[in-house]
Short mmCIF file of C-alpha atoms in Angstrom, two decimals:
data_model
loop_
_atom_site.label_atom_id
_atom_site.label_comp_id
_atom_site.label_asym_id
_atom_site.label_seq_id
_atom_site.Cartn_x
_atom_site.Cartn_y
_atom_site.Cartn_z
CA MET A 1 -8.19 23.66 155.37
CA ASN A 2 -7.91 27.39 155.86
CA TRP A 3 -9.27 27.07 159.41
CA LEU A 4 -6.68 24.40 160.19
CA ARG A 5 -3.86 26.67 158.94
CA ILE A 6 -5.12 29.57 161.05
CA SER A 7 -5.56 27.28 164.06
CA TRP A 8 -2.01 25.98 163.68
CA MET A 9 -0.71 29.54 163.47
CA LEU A 10 -2.62 30.54 166.62
CA TYR A 11 -1.34 27.43 168.39
CA LYS A 12 2.27 28.33 167.53
CA ILE A 13 1.73 31.88 168.78
CA ASN A 14 0.47 30.46 172.07
CA VAL A 15 3.50 28.19 172.38
CA ARG A 16 5.86 31.11 171.74
CA ALA A 17 3.99 33.24 174.30
CA ARG A 18 4.37 30.45 176.88
CA MET A 19 8.09 30.26 176.23
CA GLN A 20 8.60 33.95 177.00
CA TYR A 21 8.82 33.12 180.72
CA ARG A 22 11.96 31.00 180.26
CA LEU A 23 12.63 29.93 183.85
CA SER A 24 8.96 29.10 184.34
CA PHE A 25 8.89 27.16 181.05
CA LEU A 26 12.00 25.14 181.95
CA LEU A 27 10.75 24.35 185.45
CA THR A 28 7.35 23.41 184.10
CA THR A 29 8.84 20.95 181.61
CA LEU A 30 11.31 19.52 184.11
CA LEU A 31 8.87 19.09 187.00
CA ALA A 32 6.08 17.81 184.76
CA SER A 33 8.19 14.81 183.88
CA VAL A 34 8.59 13.97 187.58
CA VAL A 35 5.05 14.67 188.71
CA THR A 36 3.16 12.48 186.27
CA VAL A 37 5.01 9.30 187.14
CA ALA A 38 4.59 9.70 190.91
CA GLU A 39 1.01 8.43 190.97
CA PHE A 40 2.03 5.27 189.15
CA LEU A 41 5.09 4.94 191.36
CA GLY A 42 2.79 4.92 194.42
CA LEU A 43 0.75 2.11 192.93
CA ALA A 44 3.88 0.28 191.75
CA VAL A 45 5.19 0.29 195.33
CA VAL A 46 1.96 -1.37 196.51
CA LEU A 47 2.14 -3.94 193.70
CA HIS A 48 5.84 -4.53 194.41
CA ALA A 49 4.95 -5.45 197.98
CA PHE A 50 1.92 -7.64 197.18
CA GLY A 51 2.45 -8.93 193.64
CA ALA A 52 -0.92 -8.47 191.96
CA ILE A 53 -4.43 -7.19 192.49
CA ARG A 54 -7.17 -9.62 191.46
CA GLY A 55 -5.04 -11.16 188.73
CA TRP A 56 -3.60 -7.91 187.35
CA ASN A 57 0.18 -7.60 187.78
CA VAL A 58 2.24 -4.41 187.80
CA TRP A 59 2.95 -4.52 184.03
CA GLU A 60 -0.68 -5.01 183.11
CA ILE A 61 -1.78 -2.19 185.41
CA GLY A 62 1.11 -0.13 184.01
CA TYR A 63 -0.34 -0.74 180.54
CA LEU A 64 -3.75 0.56 181.69
CA TYR A 65 -2.01 3.58 183.22
CA GLY A 66 0.14 4.24 180.16
CA VAL A 67 -2.76 4.16 177.70
CA LEU A 68 -4.97 6.32 179.92
CA MET A 69 -2.35 8.94 180.69
CA THR A 70 -1.06 9.15 177.11
CA ALA A 71 -4.63 9.78 175.92
CA LYS A 72 -5.11 12.29 178.74
CA TYR A 73 -2.02 14.32 177.91
CA LEU A 74 -2.67 14.26 174.16
CA TYR A 75 -6.10 15.70 174.95
CA ARG A 76 -4.66 18.25 177.38
CA GLY A 77 -2.13 19.28 174.71
CA PHE A 78 -4.76 20.61 172.33
CA GLY A 79 -7.80 20.79 174.61
CA SER A 80 -6.40 22.69 177.57
CA ALA A 81 -8.96 25.50 177.09
CA VAL A 82 -11.86 23.05 177.07
CA ASN A 83 -10.46 21.28 180.11
CA ASN A 84 -10.39 24.55 182.05
CA PHE A 85 -13.37 26.32 180.52
CA GLU A 86 -14.78 27.98 183.63
CA PRO A 87 -12.76 31.23 183.38
CA TYR A 88 -14.11 31.78 179.84
CA LEU A 89 -17.64 31.84 181.26
CA VAL A 90 -16.99 33.52 184.61
CA ASN A 91 -14.73 36.29 183.29
CA GLY A 92 -16.63 36.80 180.03
CA GLN A 93 -13.60 35.80 177.89
CA LEU A 94 -15.94 33.82 175.65
CA ASP A 95 -17.60 37.07 174.48
CA GLN A 96 -14.36 38.12 172.77
CA LEU A 97 -14.00 34.73 171.07
CA LEU A 98 -17.59 34.88 169.79
CA LEU A 99 -16.62 37.97 167.80
CA ARG A 100 -13.85 36.17 165.91
CA PRO A 101 -14.70 35.19 162.31
CA MET A 102 -14.03 31.49 162.87
CA PRO A 103 -15.88 28.53 164.43
CA LEU A 104 -16.24 29.08 168.18
CA LEU A 105 -14.85 25.71 169.22
CA LEU A 106 -11.70 26.28 167.15
CA SER A 107 -11.36 29.78 168.66
CA VAL A 108 -11.60 28.31 172.16
CA LEU A 109 -9.17 25.47 171.45
CA THR A 110 -6.53 27.79 169.99
CA SER A 111 -6.89 30.44 172.69
CA ARG A 112 -4.79 28.55 175.22
CA THR A 113 -1.98 26.02 174.95
CA ARG A 114 -0.47 23.72 177.47
CA MET A 115 3.01 22.29 177.02
CA ILE A 116 2.73 18.57 177.61
CA GLY A 117 6.15 17.31 176.46
CA GLY A 118 7.30 16.23 179.94
CA GLU A 119 4.05 14.48 180.88
CA LEU A 120 3.75 12.75 177.52
CA LEU A 121 7.32 11.52 177.73
CA GLN A 122 6.60 9.94 181.12
CA SER A 123 3.31 8.28 180.16
CA LEU A 124 4.85 6.96 176.93
CA THR A 125 7.83 5.64 178.89
CA VAL A 126 5.55 3.72 181.29
CA LEU A 127 3.49 2.44 178.33
CA GLY A 128 6.59 1.47 176.32
CA VAL A 129 8.28 -0.32 179.24
CA CYS A 130 5.09 -2.23 180.10
CA ILE A 131 4.39 -3.28 176.49
CA GLY A 132 8.04 -4.34 176.18
CA LYS A 133 7.73 -6.48 179.30
CA LEU A 134 4.40 -7.98 178.19
CA LEU A 135 5.88 -8.74 174.74
CA GLY A 136 8.97 -10.24 176.37
CA ASP A 137 7.05 -12.68 178.57
CA GLY A 138 4.65 -13.59 175.75
CA THR A 139 1.53 -12.11 177.39
CA VAL A 140 0.83 -10.11 174.21
CA GLY A 141 1.87 -10.45 170.57
CA TRP A 142 3.17 -7.82 168.14
CA THR A 143 -0.40 -6.99 167.09
CA ALA A 144 -0.71 -5.32 170.50
CA ILE A 145 1.34 -2.38 169.20
CA PRO A 146 -1.01 -1.18 166.40
CA ALA A 147 -4.01 -2.02 168.62
CA THR A 148 -2.53 0.13 171.40
CA LEU A 149 -1.88 3.02 169.00
CA LEU A 150 -5.49 2.79 167.91
CA ILE A 151 -6.90 2.81 171.45
CA VAL A 152 -4.67 5.76 172.40
CA CYS A 153 -6.37 7.65 169.55
CA THR A 154 -9.89 6.56 170.50
CA GLY A 155 -9.05 7.25 174.14
CA THR A 156 -8.00 10.80 173.27
CA VAL A 157 -11.33 11.29 171.48
CA ILE A 158 -13.26 9.96 174.52
CA MET A 159 -11.28 12.23 176.85
CA PHE A 160 -11.96 15.23 174.61
CA ALA A 161 -15.66 14.35 174.31
CA VAL A 162 -16.12 14.12 178.09
CA GLY A 163 -14.15 17.35 178.56
CA LEU A 164 -16.25 19.12 175.92
CA ALA A 165 -19.52 17.88 177.44
CA THR A 166 -18.37 19.09 180.89
CA ALA A 167 -17.46 22.48 179.42
CA ALA A 168 -20.81 22.66 177.59
CA ILE A 169 -22.72 22.07 180.85
CA GLY A 170 -21.07 25.31 181.95
CA PHE A 171 -23.35 27.20 179.52
CA TRP A 172 -26.16 26.44 181.99
CA THR A 173 -24.26 26.28 185.28
CA THR A 174 -21.41 28.79 184.63
CA ARG A 175 -19.13 27.01 187.10
CA THR A 176 -17.64 23.68 185.92
CA GLU A 177 -14.47 23.23 187.96
CA ASP A 178 -15.99 20.99 190.63
CA LEU A 179 -17.91 19.01 188.02
CA SER A 180 -14.68 18.36 186.17
CA VAL A 181 -13.16 16.96 189.39
CA LEU A 182 -15.83 14.27 189.04
CA THR A 183 -15.82 13.78 185.26
CA ASP A 184 -12.07 14.12 184.79
CA ASN A 185 -9.95 13.67 187.94
CA ALA A 186 -11.99 11.03 189.77
CA SER A 187 -12.68 9.06 186.58
CA THR A 188 -9.03 9.19 185.53
CA THR A 189 -7.88 8.01 188.96
CA ALA A 190 -10.37 5.13 188.90
CA CYS A 191 -9.44 4.00 185.38
CA GLN A 192 -5.76 3.71 186.27
CA LEU A 193 -6.90 0.46 187.88
CA PRO A 194 -8.84 -2.50 186.48
CA LEU A 195 -12.57 -1.77 186.70
CA SER A 196 -13.15 -5.28 188.06
CA LEU A 197 -11.92 -3.96 191.43
CA PHE A 198 -14.84 -1.61 191.85
CA PRO A 199 -18.45 -2.07 192.99
CA ASP A 200 -21.06 -2.46 190.22
CA TRP A 201 -22.43 1.08 190.44
CA LEU A 202 -18.98 2.61 189.95
CA ARG A 203 -18.18 0.24 187.08
CA THR A 204 -21.49 1.11 185.39
CA LEU A 205 -20.79 4.81 185.86
CA LEU A 206 -17.38 4.44 184.18
CA LEU A 207 -18.76 2.44 181.26
CA ALA A 208 -22.14 4.02 180.57
CA VAL A 209 -22.11 7.59 181.89
CA ILE A 210 -18.48 8.74 181.79
CA PRO A 211 -17.14 6.08 179.40
CA PHE A 212 -13.49 6.26 180.53
CA GLY A 213 -13.58 2.47 180.96
CA PHE A 214 -13.50 2.26 177.15
CA ILE A 215 -10.22 4.19 177.01
CA ASN A 216 -8.16 1.36 178.47
CA TYR A 217 -9.96 -1.37 180.46
CA VAL A 218 -12.39 -2.66 177.81
CA PRO A 219 -9.81 -2.91 174.97
CA ALA A 220 -7.16 -4.22 177.42
CA MET A 221 -9.45 -7.13 178.25
CA PHE A 222 -8.78 -8.22 174.65
CA ILE A 223 -5.27 -6.87 173.97
CA VAL A 224 -3.64 -7.82 177.29
CA LYS A 225 -5.87 -10.33 179.08
CA ALA A 226 -7.39 -12.03 176.01
CA GLU A 227 -10.51 -12.69 178.10
CA TRP A 228 -12.91 -10.71 175.89
CA GLY A 229 -13.19 -10.90 172.08
CA TRP A 230 -11.92 -8.70 169.25
CA TRP A 231 -15.25 -6.89 169.30
CA THR A 232 -13.92 -4.68 172.10
CA ILE A 233 -11.84 -2.71 169.56
CA PRO A 234 -14.70 -1.68 167.21
CA ALA A 235 -16.91 -1.20 170.31
CA THR A 236 -14.30 1.22 171.69
CA ALA A 237 -14.19 3.12 168.40
CA ALA A 238 -17.99 3.26 168.31
CA VAL A 239 -18.14 4.62 171.89
CA ALA A 240 -15.55 7.26 170.96
CA ALA A 241 -17.56 8.32 167.89
CA LEU A 242 -20.88 8.39 169.79
CA SER A 243 -19.36 10.31 172.72
CA MET A 244 -17.90 12.87 170.34
CA ALA A 245 -21.20 13.31 168.48
CA ALA A 246 -23.12 13.69 171.75
CA ALA A 247 -20.60 16.19 173.15
CA LEU A 248 -20.63 18.29 169.96
CA GLY A 249 -24.44 18.26 170.02
CA LEU A 250 -24.49 19.42 173.65
CA TRP A 251 -21.90 22.11 172.86
CA ARG A 252 -24.01 23.44 169.95
CA VAL A 253 -27.17 23.60 172.11
CA GLY A 254 -25.17 25.22 174.91
CA VAL A 255 -23.73 27.91 172.64
CA ARG A 256 -27.26 28.85 171.54
CA LYS A 257 -28.30 29.13 175.22
CA TYR A 258 -25.20 31.14 176.22
CA GLN A 259 -25.75 34.31 178.18
CA SER A 260 -22.72 36.39 179.06
CA THR A 261 -21.95 37.03 182.72
CA GLY A 262 -21.34 40.60 181.61
CA THR A 263 -17.95 40.98 183.21
CA MET B 1 -3.92 36.40 217.38
CA ASN B 2 -7.05 38.45 216.79
CA ALA B 3 -5.91 39.17 213.21
CA ILE B 4 -5.50 35.45 212.51
CA TRP B 5 -8.97 34.78 213.90
CA VAL B 6 -10.55 37.51 211.73
CA LEU B 7 -8.74 36.28 208.59
CA ALA B 8 -9.65 32.65 209.28
CA ARG B 9 -13.29 33.54 209.90
CA SER B 10 -13.54 35.59 206.68
CA ALA B 11 -12.03 32.71 204.63
CA TYR B 12 -14.41 30.27 206.34
CA GLU B 13 -17.43 32.47 205.59
CA SER B 14 -16.43 32.98 201.96
CA ARG B 15 -16.19 29.20 201.50
CA LEU B 16 -19.72 28.87 202.89
CA GLN B 17 -21.06 30.66 199.80
CA TYR B 18 -20.38 27.77 197.39
CA THR B 19 -22.53 24.98 198.81
CA ALA B 20 -23.51 23.36 195.47
CA SER B 21 -19.94 23.04 194.22
CA HIS B 22 -18.98 21.82 197.68
CA ALA B 23 -21.59 19.03 197.45
CA VAL B 24 -20.18 17.91 194.07
CA ARG B 25 -16.69 17.87 195.55
CA THR B 26 -17.81 15.76 198.51
CA VAL B 27 -19.36 13.23 196.10
CA ALA B 28 -16.05 13.17 194.18
CA SER B 29 -14.23 12.63 197.46
CA VAL B 30 -16.45 9.65 198.31
CA ILE B 31 -15.61 8.16 194.89
CA PHE B 32 -11.88 8.77 195.40
CA GLY B 33 -12.18 7.01 198.76
CA MET B 34 -13.98 4.07 197.14
CA ILE B 35 -11.20 3.76 194.55
CA TYR B 36 -8.39 3.52 197.09
CA ILE B 37 -10.34 1.31 199.46
CA SER B 38 -11.15 -1.06 196.56
CA ILE B 39 -7.41 -1.58 196.00
CA TRP B 40 -6.99 -2.93 199.52
CA GLN B 41 -10.18 -4.94 199.43
CA GLY B 42 -8.74 -6.61 196.31
CA ILE B 43 -5.29 -7.19 197.85
CA GLY B 44 -6.81 -8.29 201.17
CA GLU B 45 -8.54 -11.22 199.43
CA GLN B 46 -5.17 -12.86 198.79
CA HIS B 47 -2.85 -11.48 201.50
CA ALA B 48 -2.96 -11.43 205.30
CA LEU B 49 -1.88 -7.73 205.52
CA GLU B 50 0.20 -8.26 208.62
CA GLY B 51 -0.63 -6.07 211.61
CA TYR B 52 -3.74 -4.62 209.98
CA GLY B 53 -5.77 -7.33 208.27
CA ARG B 54 -8.21 -6.52 205.50
CA ALA B 55 -10.61 -4.57 207.73
CA GLY B 56 -7.70 -2.69 209.32
CA MET B 57 -6.34 -1.61 205.93
CA VAL B 58 -9.78 -0.51 204.79
CA ALA B 59 -9.96 1.58 207.99
CA TYR B 60 -6.44 2.93 207.30
CA MET B 61 -7.43 4.03 203.79
CA ALA B 62 -10.79 5.41 204.89
CA PHE B 63 -9.24 7.53 207.65
CA ASN B 64 -6.55 8.74 205.23
CA GLN B 65 -9.27 9.89 202.84
CA VAL B 66 -11.05 11.70 205.69
CA ILE B 67 -8.01 13.58 206.99
CA LEU B 68 -6.81 14.45 203.50
CA TRP B 69 -9.15 17.43 203.71
CA THR B 70 -7.56 18.82 206.86
CA THR B 71 -4.22 19.21 205.09
CA PHE B 72 -5.65 20.28 201.74
CA THR B 73 -4.34 23.79 201.02
CA SER B 74 -4.90 26.10 198.08
CA HIS B 75 -2.05 26.30 195.58
CA GLY B 76 0.75 28.34 197.17
CA LEU B 77 -1.84 29.85 199.56
CA GLY B 78 -3.00 32.00 196.63
CA LEU B 79 0.28 33.94 196.56
CA GLU B 80 1.01 33.24 192.88
CA ASP B 81 -2.07 35.17 191.75
CA ARG B 82 -1.18 38.00 194.12
CA VAL B 83 2.27 38.19 192.54
CA ARG B 84 0.77 38.25 189.04
CA THR B 85 -1.71 41.02 189.84
CA GLY B 86 0.75 43.05 191.89
CA GLN B 87 -1.44 42.64 194.99
CA ILE B 88 1.58 41.19 196.79
CA ALA B 89 3.06 44.71 197.12
CA LEU B 90 -0.02 45.83 199.08
CA ASP B 91 0.07 42.65 201.15
CA LEU B 92 3.61 43.47 202.20
CA VAL B 93 2.59 46.99 203.21
CA ARG B 94 -0.01 45.63 205.66
CA PRO B 95 0.89 45.90 209.35
CA LEU B 96 0.83 42.11 209.44
CA ASN B 97 3.48 39.57 208.57
CA LEU B 98 2.83 38.06 205.11
CA PHE B 99 3.08 34.51 206.48
CA VAL B 100 0.59 35.23 209.27
CA PHE B 101 -1.76 36.85 206.74
CA ALA B 102 -1.62 33.93 204.27
CA ALA B 103 -1.66 31.24 206.99
CA GLY B 104 -4.61 32.86 208.79
CA ARG B 105 -6.72 32.86 205.63
CA GLU B 106 -5.82 29.24 204.89
CA ALA B 107 -6.61 28.16 208.44
CA GLY B 108 -10.21 29.30 207.90
CA SER B 109 -10.39 27.32 204.69
CA ILE B 110 -9.02 24.21 206.41
CA ALA B 111 -11.54 24.62 209.25
CA TYR B 112 -14.28 24.70 206.63
CA ASN B 113 -12.89 21.55 204.95
CA ALA B 114 -12.67 19.80 208.31
CA LEU B 115 -16.24 20.65 209.25
CA PHE B 116 -18.02 20.25 205.93
CA THR B 117 -15.97 17.57 204.13
CA ALA B 118 -13.85 15.59 206.59
CA LEU B 119 -16.56 15.24 209.26
CA PRO B 120 -19.36 14.05 206.89
CA LEU B 121 -16.88 11.64 205.26
CA TYR B 122 -15.89 10.35 208.68
CA VAL B 123 -19.52 9.64 209.60
CA LEU B 124 -20.21 8.09 206.17
CA TYR B 125 -17.13 5.85 206.26
CA THR B 126 -17.91 4.78 209.82
CA PHE B 127 -21.21 3.36 208.57
CA LEU B 128 -20.01 2.20 205.12
CA PHE B 129 -16.66 0.63 206.00
CA GLY B 130 -16.91 0.13 209.76
CA LEU B 131 -14.21 2.72 210.52
CA PRO B 132 -13.50 2.05 214.25
CA VAL B 133 -14.18 4.84 216.75
CA PRO B 134 -11.55 4.90 219.55
CA SER B 135 -12.90 4.87 223.09
CA ASP B 136 -9.66 6.09 224.71
CA PRO B 137 -9.76 9.92 225.06
CA PHE B 138 -5.93 10.04 224.87
CA VAL B 139 -6.04 8.49 221.40
CA TRP B 140 -8.43 11.25 220.34
CA LEU B 141 -6.22 13.89 221.94
CA ARG B 142 -3.09 12.60 220.20
CA THR B 143 -4.93 12.27 216.88
CA ILE B 144 -6.19 15.84 217.09
CA ALA B 145 -2.68 17.06 217.98
CA ALA B 146 -1.26 15.13 214.99
CA LEU B 147 -3.92 16.61 212.69
CA VAL B 148 -3.33 20.18 213.87
CA MET B 149 0.42 19.78 213.31
CA ALA B 150 -0.24 18.18 209.90
CA ALA B 151 -2.43 21.13 208.88
CA TYR B 152 0.21 23.62 210.02
CA THR B 153 2.95 21.71 208.17
CA ALA B 154 0.82 21.76 205.00
CA ILE B 155 0.30 25.51 205.34
CA CYS B 156 4.04 26.11 205.80
CA ILE B 157 4.98 24.02 202.76
CA SER B 158 2.35 25.73 200.61
CA TYR B 159 3.59 29.12 201.76
CA CYS B 160 7.15 28.25 200.75
CA ILE B 161 5.81 27.13 197.36
CA GLY B 162 3.70 30.28 197.00
CA VAL B 163 6.59 32.68 197.59
CA THR B 164 8.67 31.04 194.85
CA ALA B 165 6.31 32.82 192.43
CA LEU B 166 8.34 35.98 193.15
CA TRP B 167 11.26 34.34 191.36
CA THR B 168 9.59 32.08 188.81
CA VAL B 169 6.24 33.90 188.19
CA GLU B 170 4.54 30.50 187.97
CA SER B 171 4.80 28.12 190.91
CA ARG B 172 1.97 25.72 190.09
CA TRP B 173 4.37 22.93 189.22
CA PHE B 174 5.96 23.04 192.64
CA SER B 175 2.50 22.43 194.07
CA LEU B 176 2.05 19.43 191.80
CA LEU B 177 5.50 18.14 192.73
CA ASN B 178 4.56 18.56 196.38
CA TYR B 179 1.31 16.70 195.75
CA SER B 180 3.16 13.85 194.03
CA LEU B 181 5.75 13.49 196.78
CA ASN B 182 2.94 13.61 199.31
CA PHE B 183 1.08 10.85 197.44
CA VAL B 184 4.10 8.53 197.45
CA LEU B 185 5.84 9.39 200.74
CA SER B 186 3.03 10.29 203.17
CA GLY B 187 1.70 6.77 203.62
CA PHE B 188 -1.49 7.71 201.81
CA LEU B 189 -1.60 4.48 199.78
CA MET B 190 0.02 2.14 202.31
CA PRO B 191 1.75 2.28 205.72
CA ILE B 192 5.34 3.45 205.33
CA ALA B 193 6.61 0.35 207.17
CA TRP B 194 5.50 -1.77 204.17
CA MET B 195 7.48 0.24 201.64
CA PRO B 196 10.87 -0.93 200.30
CA HIS B 197 13.66 0.02 202.75
CA TRP B 198 15.19 2.71 200.55
CA LEU B 199 11.80 4.41 200.10
CA GLN B 200 11.10 4.17 203.83
CA ALA B 201 14.39 5.97 204.48
CA VAL B 202 13.48 8.74 201.99
CA ALA B 203 9.99 9.07 203.46
CA ARG B 204 11.21 9.27 207.05
CA LEU B 205 13.66 12.03 206.14
CA SER B 206 10.84 14.05 204.55
CA PRO B 207 7.95 15.87 206.26
CA TYR B 208 5.33 13.88 204.34
CA PRO B 209 4.60 11.10 206.90
CA VAL B 210 3.24 13.94 209.08
CA PHE B 211 0.18 14.11 206.78
CA ASN B 212 -1.10 10.53 206.74
CA ASP B 213 1.10 7.84 208.25
CA ILE B 214 1.46 9.40 211.71
CA PRO B 215 -2.11 10.70 212.31
CA THR B 216 -3.75 7.56 210.90
CA ARG B 217 -1.54 5.12 212.81
CA THR B 218 -2.15 7.22 215.93
CA TYR B 219 -5.91 7.07 215.39
CA LEU B 220 -5.86 3.31 214.78
CA GLY B 221 -3.67 2.73 217.85
CA HIS B 222 -0.63 1.54 215.88
CA ALA B 223 1.67 4.43 216.84
CA ALA B 224 3.38 5.18 220.16
CA PRO B 225 2.97 8.68 221.71
CA GLU B 226 6.60 9.46 220.70
CA ALA B 227 5.49 9.37 217.05
CA LEU B 228 4.27 12.93 217.57
CA LEU B 229 7.83 14.19 217.99
CA ALA B 230 8.52 14.13 214.25
CA PRO B 231 5.58 16.46 213.37
CA LEU B 232 6.64 18.78 216.19
CA VAL B 233 10.19 19.03 214.83
CA TRP B 234 8.87 19.68 211.30
CA CYS B 235 6.53 22.41 212.56
CA VAL B 236 9.46 24.21 214.20
CA LEU B 237 11.80 23.79 211.20
CA LEU B 238 9.19 24.89 208.68
CA SER B 239 8.24 27.90 210.81
CA PHE B 240 11.86 29.07 210.56
CA ALA B 241 11.80 28.40 206.80
CA CYS B 242 8.66 30.53 206.42
CA ILE B 243 10.14 33.38 208.47
CA ALA B 244 13.29 33.29 206.33
CA ALA B 245 11.21 33.15 203.12
CA THR B 246 9.17 36.19 204.19
CA SER B 247 12.33 38.11 204.87
CA ALA B 248 13.65 37.19 201.38
CA VAL B 249 10.35 38.20 199.78
CA ARG B 250 10.57 41.68 201.26
CA ARG B 251 13.88 42.22 199.46
CA LYS B 252 12.80 40.56 196.21
CA VAL B 253 9.31 41.90 195.54
CA GLU B 254 8.75 43.54 192.14
CA VAL B 255 5.31 44.43 190.83
CA GLN B 256 4.37 42.53 187.65
CA GLY B 257 1.26 44.53 186.87
CA GLY B 258 -2.00 45.53 188.41
#
């Protein structure tokens, strides 16, 4: 409990430090709310012109997008340091954190904060509007709301686990930025769409190697499409738990292997 | 001119040092291409895709993914970091215009992207997706002209974003805003002519079609030679904007640290 209190205090200090640059903070918040929705807007324009892609309409794809991006920004809110871990290894910043009398992962997580209010507002708006529409036309029932809240939580855990595993690989490779383009950016872009669109190898990659497919597509096949059974929800939770355990294991091994760059 | 060449060559050579990370990025780029092409393969199963057809739209998306790398610039041409470290003061002392300095370095980086990412992707997509290869040399000439103007436009916009760091300290969000507008308005996801009328009007008033819609339609033979007038006008307008921004920077600069 003590660690949590200290972590919360460090987090608040980071937030206050961020807000010192007022113009930058205001612009960041304002522009963030515009930027995040643009990718979905691009896709919405395509869907507006052609109706649906392989049976998925704009609201159903919006649901996939909303769940994925909400999980992403929740993760980025507290895991910004893990998401951009390379400077800690390249510049030797991790050496300072190793000296702190608290668990290393908590030290890393509380060493940097990212304000995600604008992005989260946008992804929640898309998610809320799409659920509202799907409820309105009877595609989903009210049970979709608690199920969606649950998969946003498991999705955040999966996002964090993949981010942590990518960061941990940096203990061997030092540089992780390009790897995270693969494990984070490319996977996120792919999972904004139904996985059924993609060739088998890409679908397998997104279900078995980088399990982002379990953030939204797998549970949505039950919650939205009702094509798969209720088992998708516990399966999603199990994948989240396994991913987290594997990532923490890799992190622990990596920390033991860590050699400072000396800078 | 010699200074630009030296700066471009040094940026090109420094990019050559990171071959492993470059390989990972190329793999990521292939996956990104697959994602966007899959959208149109899916839509093409149910719709005629007037003027293009399914194969034509796959070619449109594939070529867009290839040329993306020739307009891919670093955030604010690296000026934000130079403002933060105070390096910008030394840059302004150089006997070289700040815009020429930043643009020269970026040109080398773009040349590297064109040679080591765009070209391999082009060859790969030609085999994977049957990307057509024009036989008319004038199509090639016009495509290259469109791509050169697109790269220059991208450099100018990034420069304007980079210099805002002198006022806001952090200009990363302008880059993301630029990326988002580019994604929606450039014709990256679909030809601009298929967009709703109001969005077409917004897109055509912006410089973004210069990046994808115009070069790709030129390459695929869907654009008339006059289509190159718009990029030309934007190159001239943005050059003036960059000159004006540089002049403003000289009066504004204050060293943050060092």
